Amino acid sequence: MKPWSRQCSKRQARIRSIDAIISCGHESPSPTGVLGSWSVLRMSQMFMPTLREVPSEAEIPSHQLMLRAGMMRKAMSGVYSYLPLGYRVIRKVEQIVREEMDRQGGQELLFPAIQPADIWKLTGRWEDYGGEMFRLKDRGGRELCLGPTHEELATITLRDETRSYRQLPKLVYQIQTKFRDEIRPRFGVMRAREFIMKDMYSFDRDDEGCEVSYRKMYEAYRRAFDRMGLHYIVVEAESGAIGGTHNHEFMVVSDVGEAGIVFCEACGYAASEERADAAAVPEPESAPSLAADRSHARTIATPDVRTIDDLIGFLGVSPRQMVKTMVFVADGEPVAALIRGDRDVNEVKLRRALGCASLELAAPEVIEEVTGAPVGFAGPIGLKQAITIIADPEVLHVVDGVIGANAADAHIVGVRYGVDFTAHRVEDIRIVVAGDECPRCGTPLKGARGIEVGHLFKLGTKYSSRLDARYLDEAGQERSVIMGSYGIGITRCVAAIIEEYHDADGIIWPMSVAPYHVIVLPLNTTDEQQLKVAESLHSELEKLGVEVVLDDRDERPGVKFKDADLIGFPVKVTVGARGLAQCRVEVGLRRGGQTTMVGLDEAATYVSELVRSELALLSKL
RNA sequence: CGAGGUGUAGCGCAGUUUGGUAGCGCGCUUGGUUCGGGACCAAGAGGCCCCGGGUUCAAGUCCCGGCACCUCGACCA
């Protein structure tokens, strides 16, 4: 590659005419020779079926564009075939991730996609994963699954070869197809049932070592997403089914994101909605003054008024005056959660507060049993059964409150916590929303939607203890390996990039992940001269290390322009009669749409410099 | 799993109410004219109307049962 480009650039100094540049391109065997040429990427021969119309199944831009630009086709719900163009982008993203993993000392390997059930049973996840896991049996009746993730396999693989602290730490990763039988696949590859993921696992001697690995991955993720051109925020998150103690999500801010996030512009706090802590609520007034505040509670008839909205209309009060009583069943035991009427219970927080494994909203029959009233009239006073009552701190500040009366068609008004009712425990159990105070600095939080493209977990010994991954430390003491798990959704990144980089005409690939850097576009392929110039430019660019395709199709110029914009080649070189009359071609940048007329003899170097400068924008690290 | 919707040519859709020869636009093929932002003329090809059963002289259309896909919800990386 290098010698070629040197030869060519020397020669370019001498080139003055169209014929000259054509001859330069023909230094290698003619691409139009009898045998044709496989080295020239000709659109006429490539498999990139673009769609003029929007497939009706696609709702969001990335899904529509991945289908329209010929990147993929659906095989079934949530499962896609990646066509050449789409697969090239996937490999670009993979390669960026691979390089950043390697930079941090990661070692790539490949686990099987198909896994035995027994290791999953040992960690309890054979049950925990539930219907989301694709399960199958072999002909011998052995239970297997298609890996939704690989913690178990990674753990036993390292375990079997690790005896001593001298063998730690280890960072291994793979780029694998994962299988998850999503309840509802949607948005193309954004939430698919089969998708490509990079997953890394760290194995350390102790928490300090794990912290080092974790930080390495944090850094690797920053670099990788920066190189893809993605803009993200890092949030504190819940750990879900993977479990563990501490974790962060890398979220690309996007209206189509499935996760709600809140963040503070003042202090940098950021968390998923389900994880975000509520700001501390100051203690309510002291007991004596409360005692002095005589109760004004009275029961009133509220026929068929069950919901907060109904109550607002019926009583003309603010939802902030109401106290919702929600009955849950925690590990089989009913509990009541009290929360202000304008708030929602965060079930993850409630589960943590109660320390229970399972938690679900109580069925209507249970509610009737507990409250003695139909659904919609539950309240903390006079519950039929003595169950645990847990209140959100905000409830303590409700004055002249409204609660259900635990009787059909009745509510109690004028109540106050500490005067008319109490709870066994007071804990933050509410979902934090935009506008709430930042738990760290008190500034109102901003809200956004986010696409989760990466997740970092500290796993502790969750897997190593259950799968016996131990080692001997310096003192000869046997200890469990401390693990971490780190995922990047490769295919989801591709969708996220498109969400961030598109316009009405199509995709606008950042140079680093574009399927090809440049498209050379002869406007009229029946014009011998245009075609020759285009072919020459194509081979010139290839010699300069530029990834370039030639749109040699016998199509109208409009069709070619539309396809080029749709597919999103960052640079477009238009070869038309108008320009050639002045020995020039037009070089256009998809991003921003600027175009420049460039002389034939300098076109190739101009374009390759443009490609390089665009690449540099993304790798200023 | 709950609620709703849609399955008709490669894509987007009409036709189903009121049963009677399978339609439109784009795309595709051939010929011609065109050629700087999804051209024009002419001639064509292409359909198990999702599948199975039923009613009827006759079913894309009506009835029953499946399946697939999409949307909202619950759930989840």
XYZ file of C-alpha atoms (C1' of nucleotides) in Angstrom:
698
model
C 0.000 0.000 0.000
C 2.670 2.514 0.989
C 4.911 2.188 -2.085
C 1.910 2.408 -4.319
C 0.742 5.637 -2.839
C 4.214 7.140 -3.042
C 4.509 6.264 -6.710
C 1.146 7.687 -7.425
C 1.557 10.944 -5.593
C 4.859 11.526 -7.381
C 3.186 10.954 -10.649
C 0.360 13.264 -9.789
C 2.679 16.202 -9.922
C 2.986 15.631 -13.637
C -0.622 15.013 -14.399
C -2.288 17.791 -16.291
C -4.979 16.208 -18.394
C -7.878 13.819 -18.190
C -5.996 11.311 -20.285
C -3.125 11.467 -17.888
C -5.185 10.706 -14.854
C -6.895 7.891 -16.685
C -3.564 6.346 -17.530
C -2.486 6.590 -13.916
C -5.496 4.572 -12.911
C -4.641 1.936 -15.440
C -1.260 1.151 -14.083
C -2.664 -2.080 -12.670
C -4.581 -4.470 -14.929
C -7.505 -2.644 -16.399
C -10.608 -2.926 -14.283
C -12.619 -2.956 -17.468
C -10.595 -5.806 -18.898
C -12.077 -9.014 -20.192
C -12.070 -10.687 -16.831
C -13.612 -7.674 -15.171
C -12.261 -6.830 -11.787
C -13.144 -7.986 -8.341
C -10.944 -5.409 -6.717
C -13.090 -2.550 -7.953
C -16.117 -2.257 -5.728
C -18.813 -1.672 -8.257
C -22.266 -0.807 -7.046
C -23.645 -2.607 -10.085
C -22.299 -5.859 -8.670
C -22.650 -5.308 -4.965
C -25.478 -6.601 -2.808
C -26.895 -3.492 -1.229
C -30.609 -3.491 -1.896
C -31.916 -0.038 -1.034
C -35.574 0.636 -0.488
C -37.282 3.727 -1.749
C -40.218 3.363 0.585
C -40.270 2.990 4.325
C -41.136 -0.548 5.425
C -44.276 -0.273 7.513
C -42.868 -2.346 10.367
C -40.167 0.175 11.209
C -40.995 2.957 13.649
C -37.760 4.695 14.505
C -35.169 6.237 12.172
C -32.400 3.721 12.786
C -34.665 0.769 12.094
C -36.109 2.356 8.968
C -32.720 3.387 7.667
C -31.024 0.073 8.338
C -33.695 -1.569 6.203
C -33.835 1.151 3.577
C -30.066 1.435 3.190
C -29.821 -2.295 2.591
C -27.912 -2.989 5.802
C -30.144 -5.772 7.042
C -33.318 -7.740 6.533
C -35.610 -9.301 9.078
C -35.557 -13.070 9.391
C -38.237 -13.110 12.095
C -39.386 -10.925 14.926
C -36.270 -9.546 16.609
C -33.861 -11.500 14.411
C -31.997 -10.021 11.474
C -29.695 -10.987 8.644
C -26.919 -8.478 8.197
C -26.233 -7.697 4.579
C -22.762 -6.686 3.364
C -23.158 -2.995 4.102
C -24.570 -3.540 7.571
C -22.012 -6.161 8.411
C -19.170 -3.854 7.416
C -20.437 -1.269 9.895
C -20.777 -3.923 12.567
C -17.191 -4.976 11.981
C -16.007 -1.389 12.166
C -17.698 -0.977 15.519
C -16.333 -4.324 16.678
C -12.846 -3.349 15.658
C -12.952 -0.096 17.588
C -14.152 -1.963 20.657
C -11.564 -4.682 20.139
C -8.739 -2.175 19.951
C -9.852 -0.461 23.129
C -10.214 -3.763 24.978
C -6.763 -4.804 23.873
C -5.336 -1.440 24.876
C -6.426 -2.128 28.444
C -4.902 -5.570 28.477
C -7.977 -7.498 27.419
C -7.488 -10.825 25.681
C -9.997 -11.880 23.092
C -11.391 -15.386 23.100
C -14.628 -16.996 21.990
C -17.039 -18.896 24.172
C -19.685 -21.134 22.633
C -23.099 -19.681 21.967
C -24.689 -22.899 23.170
C -24.251 -23.747 26.845
C -25.041 -26.537 29.295
C -27.822 -25.980 31.826
C -25.940 -27.292 34.849
C -23.693 -24.274 35.354
C -26.752 -22.042 35.183
C -28.450 -24.160 37.787
C -25.480 -23.752 40.091
C -25.774 -19.977 40.026
C -29.544 -20.111 40.252
C -29.954 -18.301 36.993
C -31.572 -21.250 35.219
C -34.657 -20.212 37.181
C -33.958 -16.497 37.551
C -33.627 -15.872 33.856
C -37.102 -17.200 33.263
C -38.714 -17.037 29.873
C -36.069 -14.743 28.499
C -33.677 -17.642 27.987
C -33.843 -19.736 24.863
C -33.770 -23.330 26.089
C -33.371 -26.533 24.160
C -32.457 -30.156 24.608
C -30.013 -32.287 22.711
C -30.948 -35.739 21.406
C -29.853 -37.261 24.661
C -32.317 -35.109 26.555
C -29.648 -32.903 28.127
C -30.788 -29.392 28.862
C -29.034 -26.596 27.048
C -29.503 -22.925 26.398
C -28.464 -20.376 23.846
C -26.302 -18.018 25.847
C -28.025 -14.781 26.850
C -24.712 -13.853 28.490
C -21.577 -15.715 29.543
C -20.715 -15.117 33.192
C -21.028 -18.790 34.099
C -18.952 -20.051 31.229
C -16.303 -17.403 31.734
C -16.110 -18.204 35.417
C -15.654 -21.947 35.060
C -13.238 -21.527 32.198
C -10.941 -19.307 34.230
C -11.574 -21.309 37.401
C -10.318 -24.529 35.884
C -6.973 -22.977 35.051
C -6.464 -20.657 37.990
C -4.808 -21.825 41.233
C -2.657 -18.993 42.406
C -2.745 -15.276 42.992
C 0.188 -15.161 40.587
C -2.246 -15.936 37.762
C -4.414 -12.933 38.521
C -5.652 -10.510 37.354
C -7.077 -11.623 34.022
C -9.206 -9.705 31.559
C -10.863 -11.787 28.860
C -13.481 -10.772 26.389
C -15.379 -11.970 23.389
C -17.577 -10.557 20.679
C -20.445 -12.993 20.479
C -23.985 -13.420 19.339
C -26.313 -13.404 22.324
C -29.796 -14.821 22.500
C -32.573 -13.421 24.599
C -36.176 -14.297 24.018
C -37.430 -10.773 24.580
C -41.056 -10.449 25.538
C -41.432 -7.802 22.954
C -38.685 -7.224 20.436
C -38.857 -3.761 18.937
C -37.069 -0.966 17.162
C -35.031 -3.266 14.929
C -31.707 -4.186 16.482
C -32.319 -1.858 19.409
C -34.131 -4.592 21.274
C -33.556 -7.788 19.365
C -33.735 -11.442 20.311
C -30.417 -12.233 18.692
C -27.761 -9.559 18.825
C -24.034 -9.061 18.893
C -22.390 -8.073 22.113
C -18.910 -7.568 23.408
C -18.651 -8.974 26.884
C -15.570 -8.808 29.030
C -14.980 -10.510 32.351
C -12.389 -9.458 34.881
C -10.887 -11.751 37.497
C -9.054 -10.148 40.370
C -7.620 -11.134 43.728
C -9.425 -8.494 45.719
C -11.680 -5.462 45.591
C -8.768 -3.128 44.972
C -7.763 -5.165 41.943
C -11.336 -5.222 40.721
C -11.507 -1.459 41.054
C -8.466 -1.193 38.802
C -10.072 -3.451 36.196
C -13.309 -1.535 36.467
C -11.543 1.773 35.868
C -9.717 0.348 32.894
C -13.006 -0.623 31.357
C -14.532 2.736 32.151
C -11.675 4.330 30.275
C -11.938 1.838 27.414
C -15.631 2.579 27.053
C -15.093 6.310 26.979
C -12.534 5.930 24.244
C -14.558 3.437 22.233
C -17.763 5.479 22.259
C -15.861 8.674 21.537
C -14.310 7.029 18.510
C -17.727 6.001 17.246
C -18.850 9.603 17.555
C -21.482 8.751 20.137
C -22.454 11.299 22.754
C -23.308 9.652 26.009
C -23.727 10.152 29.673
C -22.623 7.694 32.290
C -25.263 6.890 34.877
C -25.461 4.918 38.062
C -27.730 2.003 37.364
C -29.537 -1.016 38.649
C -27.891 -4.354 38.133
C -30.889 -6.395 36.996
C -30.524 -10.126 36.552
C -26.732 -10.074 36.403
C -26.496 -8.976 39.996
C -23.592 -7.405 41.745
C -22.783 -4.462 43.865
C -21.941 -1.454 41.808
C -22.442 -0.501 38.230
C -22.613 2.150 35.565
C -24.432 2.412 32.286
C -23.274 4.319 29.237
C -26.359 5.928 27.797
C -26.666 7.658 24.456
C -29.151 10.459 24.882
C -31.943 9.943 22.394
C -35.678 10.484 22.222
C -36.140 6.883 21.179
C -34.169 5.590 24.158
C -36.035 3.055 26.221
C -34.565 4.037 29.553
C -35.403 7.146 31.507
C -32.454 8.934 33.023
C -32.078 11.966 35.255
C -28.971 14.070 35.550
C -27.758 17.182 37.290
C -26.089 19.855 35.236
C -24.648 21.479 38.337
C -22.765 18.633 39.963
C -22.691 15.905 37.320
C -24.877 13.424 39.162
C -26.565 11.057 36.701
C -28.637 7.941 37.254
C -31.276 5.829 35.641
C -34.767 6.694 36.792
C -35.072 3.393 38.542
C -31.837 3.869 40.397
C -31.865 7.588 41.174
C -31.963 8.434 44.868
C -34.457 10.962 46.075
C -33.050 14.055 47.712
C -33.266 13.830 51.485
C -36.486 15.291 52.795
C -36.010 17.379 55.934
C -37.481 15.973 59.131
C -41.056 17.090 59.709
C -41.890 19.450 62.530
C -41.200 18.233 66.017
C -43.565 16.064 67.973
C -44.980 18.696 70.371
C -46.258 20.923 67.607
C -47.681 17.912 65.861
C -49.482 16.898 68.987
C -50.891 20.390 69.239
C -52.192 20.076 65.735
C -55.451 18.365 66.539
C -56.737 15.991 63.992
C -59.347 17.225 61.579
C -59.755 13.810 60.075
C -63.225 12.886 58.928
C -64.573 10.181 56.679
C -66.463 11.243 53.622
C -68.414 9.328 51.025
C -66.645 9.010 47.687
C -68.897 6.795 45.615
C -66.982 5.003 42.882
C -63.972 7.308 43.230
C -61.015 4.984 43.024
C -58.124 6.664 41.310
C -56.117 9.754 42.092
C -57.558 11.445 39.024
C -61.084 10.631 40.175
C -60.307 12.149 43.558
C -58.912 15.337 42.086
C -62.129 15.840 40.220
C -64.338 14.827 43.110
C -62.693 16.661 45.985
C -60.966 19.419 44.103
C -57.684 18.762 45.887
C -54.130 18.535 44.660
C -52.580 15.105 44.139
C -49.821 16.247 46.491
C -52.392 16.185 49.280
C -53.149 12.557 48.722
C -51.448 9.551 50.140
C -51.639 6.491 47.912
C -51.640 3.160 49.665
C -50.348 0.448 47.394
C -50.507 -3.154 48.469
C -47.667 -5.388 47.318
C -46.876 -9.006 47.938
C -43.270 -9.454 49.032
C -42.064 -13.048 49.209
C -45.676 -14.083 49.772
C -46.398 -11.512 52.503
C -48.603 -8.506 51.808
C -47.130 -5.099 52.613
C -48.492 -1.583 52.199
C -46.483 1.203 50.614
C -47.501 4.797 51.236
C -46.552 7.392 48.712
C -47.687 10.882 47.829
C -50.495 10.990 45.253
C -48.383 12.604 42.537
C -45.611 10.030 42.901
C -44.990 6.465 41.821
C -43.474 3.636 43.780
C -40.063 2.461 42.617
C -40.349 -1.272 42.969
C -36.605 -1.782 42.896
C -36.190 0.516 45.876
C -39.090 -1.096 47.661
C -37.631 -4.531 47.073
C -34.310 -3.404 48.444
C -35.922 -1.717 51.442
C -37.840 -4.863 52.274
C -34.945 -7.153 51.478
C -37.256 -9.472 49.584
C -36.567 -11.619 46.551
C -39.923 -11.334 44.823
C -42.218 -8.355 44.775
C -45.369 -7.722 42.836
C -48.482 -5.628 43.020
C -51.137 -7.518 44.988
C -54.018 -9.074 43.113
C -57.456 -7.533 43.739
C -58.476 -10.463 45.941
C -55.457 -9.938 48.158
C -56.183 -6.233 48.409
C -59.743 -6.930 49.490
C -58.524 -9.397 52.042
C -56.003 -6.967 53.480
C -58.105 -3.812 53.409
C -61.605 -5.173 53.663
C -62.538 -2.953 50.779
C -62.535 -3.126 47.019
C -59.504 -1.902 45.085
C -59.179 1.875 45.191
C -60.006 2.536 48.827
C -56.937 1.304 50.645
C -55.499 3.440 53.411
C -53.132 3.153 56.365
C -55.842 3.481 59.020
C -57.904 0.466 59.983
C -56.390 -2.147 57.735
C -58.098 -5.444 58.281
C -54.805 -7.281 58.520
C -51.809 -6.071 60.487
C -49.250 -5.789 57.716
C -45.999 -3.923 57.414
C -46.517 -0.339 56.317
C -43.630 1.465 54.675
C -43.874 5.152 53.858
C -41.930 7.403 51.538
C -40.459 10.414 53.417
C -42.576 12.854 51.427
C -45.694 11.353 52.983
C -44.604 12.763 56.337
C -45.079 16.269 54.993
C -48.568 15.875 53.610
C -50.886 18.222 55.482
C -54.673 17.989 55.320
C -54.153 14.720 53.482
C -56.541 12.330 51.806
C -56.364 8.578 52.271
C -58.561 5.603 51.487
C -60.867 4.538 54.332
C -60.529 0.798 53.810
C -64.219 0.754 53.108
C -66.076 0.846 49.846
C -66.815 4.326 48.487
C -65.147 6.196 51.340
C -62.009 8.249 51.924
C -60.677 10.005 54.988
C -59.695 13.638 54.575
C -57.799 16.059 56.788
C -55.229 13.524 57.895
C -51.603 13.982 58.772
C -48.742 11.593 59.367
C -47.871 11.270 63.043
C -51.295 12.538 64.056
C -53.715 10.216 62.360
C -51.499 7.463 61.018
C -47.940 6.182 61.058
C -45.831 3.671 59.223
C -43.515 0.994 60.532
C -40.717 2.283 58.420
C -39.894 5.395 56.434
C -37.717 4.818 53.366
C -37.088 6.401 49.980
C -39.302 4.287 47.758
C -40.306 6.703 45.049
C -39.350 7.080 41.427
C -37.306 10.208 40.932
C -38.345 12.333 37.977
C -37.005 15.375 36.146
C -37.543 18.511 38.205
C -36.849 16.777 41.498
C -33.925 17.999 43.525
C -30.538 16.449 42.890
C -29.739 14.119 45.790
C -26.195 15.481 45.923
C -26.533 19.220 45.426
C -30.233 20.063 45.393
C -30.326 21.560 41.896
C -33.419 20.527 39.920
C -32.632 17.424 37.898
C -32.968 17.268 34.126
C -34.587 14.308 32.459
C -33.744 12.522 29.230
C -34.255 9.269 27.397
C -31.246 7.090 26.841
C -30.114 4.143 24.762
C -28.025 1.833 26.880
C -24.959 0.971 24.830
C -22.637 -0.203 27.570
C -22.843 -1.533 31.072
C -20.171 -2.048 33.724
C -20.822 -4.397 36.640
C -18.874 -5.219 39.727
C -19.925 -8.744 40.495
C -17.982 -9.421 43.657
C -18.054 -13.154 44.344
C -21.564 -13.855 43.136
C -20.337 -16.237 40.461
C -16.962 -17.267 41.808
C -18.393 -18.447 45.128
C -21.148 -20.511 43.575
C -18.933 -21.971 40.895
C -15.936 -22.459 43.193
C -13.555 -20.116 41.441
C -10.909 -19.796 44.144
C -7.192 -19.237 44.362
C -4.482 -19.307 46.995
C -3.177 -15.937 48.099
C 0.342 -15.090 49.270
C -0.458 -16.407 52.722
C -1.683 -19.725 51.382
C -5.233 -18.732 52.165
C -7.966 -19.858 49.785
C -10.058 -16.964 48.489
C -12.846 -16.400 45.986
C -11.970 -14.552 42.827
C -13.465 -11.059 42.581
C -15.173 -10.588 39.260
C -16.479 -7.876 37.011
C -18.560 -8.037 33.855
C -18.593 -5.433 31.119
C -20.882 -5.373 28.084
C -21.200 -3.323 24.955
C -24.127 -3.908 22.628
C -22.395 -3.850 19.268
C -25.490 -3.980 17.107
C -27.242 -1.573 19.414
C -24.329 0.837 18.983
C -24.890 0.759 15.241
C -28.524 1.740 15.760
C -27.566 4.401 18.291
C -25.066 5.908 15.859
C -27.745 6.127 13.188
C -30.153 7.700 15.662
C -27.564 10.352 16.356
C -26.356 10.762 12.770
C -29.138 10.973 10.214
C -31.285 13.492 8.399
C -34.333 13.381 6.143
C -32.250 11.904 3.317
C -30.566 9.099 5.194
C -27.624 8.139 7.335
C -24.630 10.430 7.930
C -21.925 8.008 9.020
C -19.092 9.261 11.170
C -15.977 8.402 9.179
C -14.765 5.878 11.745
C -17.712 3.528 11.303
C -18.805 4.273 7.735
C -19.121 1.125 5.632
C -16.975 2.902 3.047
C -15.325 6.283 3.223
C -16.065 7.479 -0.277
C -18.400 6.908 -3.166
C -17.303 7.874 -6.639
C -20.286 8.743 -8.704
C -20.089 9.049 -12.474
C -23.329 10.722 -13.424
C -23.693 9.211 -16.848
C -22.086 5.832 -17.293
C -22.798 5.835 -21.004
C -20.305 8.662 -21.222
C -17.030 6.821 -21.705
C -14.976 9.670 -20.381
C -16.914 10.049 -17.151
C -16.681 6.351 -16.466
C -12.962 6.247 -17.163
C -12.252 9.188 -14.897
C -14.379 7.697 -12.165
C -12.625 4.352 -12.418
C -9.254 6.020 -12.290
C -10.185 8.028 -9.251
C -11.473 4.889 -7.645
C -8.234 3.024 -8.059
C -6.192 6.065 -7.080
C -8.117 6.340 -3.853
C -7.798 2.657 -3.155
C -4.058 2.945 -3.482
C -4.130 5.758 -0.982
C -5.819 3.445 1.504
C -9.265 4.932 1.139
C -12.276 2.632 1.263
C -14.159 3.536 -1.853
C -16.966 2.226 -4.008
C -17.833 3.133 -7.566
C -21.449 3.683 -8.517
C -21.197 2.397 -12.049
C -24.876 1.648 -12.321
C -26.670 2.909 -15.377
C -29.085 4.982 -13.338
C -30.320 8.520 -13.446
C -28.134 10.935 -11.478
C -30.996 11.546 -9.072
C -31.217 7.886 -8.190
C -27.502 7.710 -7.475
C -27.485 10.842 -5.357
C -30.446 9.590 -3.364
C -28.861 6.211 -2.742
C -25.533 7.787 -1.796
C -27.260 10.024 0.727
C -29.422 7.205 2.032
C -26.503 4.863 2.609
C -24.590 7.788 4.028
C -21.125 7.645 2.460
C -19.249 10.438 4.233
C -17.635 11.675 1.037
C -19.117 11.764 -2.430
C -17.063 12.434 -5.537
C -19.287 13.447 -8.412
C -17.918 13.010 -11.908
C -20.113 14.869 -14.382
C -19.848 16.479 -17.770
C -20.113 19.936 -16.285
C -17.055 19.496 -14.100
C -15.030 17.538 -16.607
C -15.318 20.390 -19.066
C -13.003 22.223 -16.671
C -11.032 19.099 -15.739
C -12.668 19.086 -12.314
C -14.807 16.875 -10.146
C -17.049 17.798 -7.248
C -16.153 16.588 -3.767
C -18.995 16.709 -1.276
C -19.145 16.017 2.433
C -22.316 14.283 3.571
C -21.979 15.909 6.975
C -22.938 19.525 6.423
C -23.367 19.106 2.684
C -20.537 21.401 1.551
C -19.095 20.745 -1.886
C -15.856 21.801 -3.548
C -14.759 21.609 -7.145
C -11.340 20.006 -7.291
C -8.957 19.633 -10.208
C -8.601 16.111 -11.552
C -4.918 15.857 -10.900
C -5.302 16.618 -7.215
C -8.674 15.024 -6.565
C -7.390 11.770 -5.101
C -5.045 13.377 -2.624
C -7.641 15.976 -1.745
C -10.185 13.284 -0.972
C -7.814 11.100 0.978
C -6.793 14.109 3.077
C -10.445 14.860 3.681
C -11.015 11.294 4.838
C -8.033 11.520 7.134
C -9.121 14.802 8.664
C -12.615 13.434 9.271
C -11.118 10.388 10.946
C -8.925 12.626 13.052
C -11.989 14.408 14.405
C -12.992 11.179 16.101
C -9.619 10.064 17.382
C -8.242 13.161 19.049
C -7.515 11.037 22.078
C -49.230 -12.720 29.251
C -53.376 -8.549 28.887
C -55.492 -4.938 25.178
C -55.679 -3.303 20.106
C -54.317 -3.682 14.926
C -52.498 -5.858 10.288
C -51.600 -10.147 6.834
C -53.486 -9.028 -1.086
C -46.976 -8.826 -6.546
C -40.143 -7.203 -4.242
C -41.860 -2.333 -1.304
C -46.087 0.960 0.003
C -51.215 0.212 -0.247
C -56.745 -0.121 -2.275
C -60.451 -3.863 -2.815
C -63.544 -6.937 2.553
C -69.042 -2.780 4.566
C -73.120 -5.172 0.339
C -69.754 -12.635 -2.000
C -69.697 -12.604 -8.805
C -63.028 -12.348 -13.979
C -57.024 -9.698 -8.909
C -56.217 -3.771 -8.692
C -53.120 1.090 -8.049
C -48.225 3.627 -7.236
C -43.134 2.512 -6.985
C -39.746 -1.230 -8.326
C -38.589 -5.313 -12.151
C -37.979 -7.018 -17.837
C -37.582 -5.472 -23.221
C -37.186 -1.519 -26.951
C -36.631 3.667 -27.739
C -35.744 8.738 -26.131
C -33.101 10.912 -22.022
C -28.885 11.957 -18.345
C -26.361 17.220 -12.129
C -31.124 15.311 -7.218
C -35.724 9.109 -7.125
C -37.110 10.865 -16.028
C -40.522 9.946 -20.380
C -43.033 6.831 -24.239
C -44.407 1.894 -25.619
C -44.815 -3.256 -24.692
C -44.423 -6.983 -20.796
C -43.423 -10.288 -16.473
C -44.880 -11.094 -11.671
C -50.238 -13.199 -6.860
C -51.747 -20.568 -2.740
C -55.200 -12.701 -1.616
C -50.954 -15.919 5.689
C -52.512 -21.332 6.709
C -56.456 -25.042 7.690
C -61.541 -26.114 7.931
C -66.687 -24.552 7.035
C -71.091 -21.888 4.589
C -72.386 -21.024 -0.675
C -73.833 -22.339 -7.452
C -69.708 -18.989 -6.308
C -65.165 -16.692 -0.884
C -59.639 -11.933 -1.051
C -64.628 -10.698 0.931
C -68.985 -14.377 5.435
C -68.170 -18.135 9.848
C -64.736 -21.212 13.039
C -59.705 -22.504 14.371
C -54.581 -21.667 13.915
C -49.981 -18.940 12.586
C -47.084 -14.645 11.665
C -46.102 -9.577 12.126
C -46.911 -4.621 14.375
C -48.507 -1.178 18.398
C -49.650 -0.065 23.765
C -48.988 -2.227 28.657
C -46.645 -5.392 32.307
C -41.187 -7.172 32.110
C -36.007 -6.605 30.827
C -29.178 -5.766 28.943
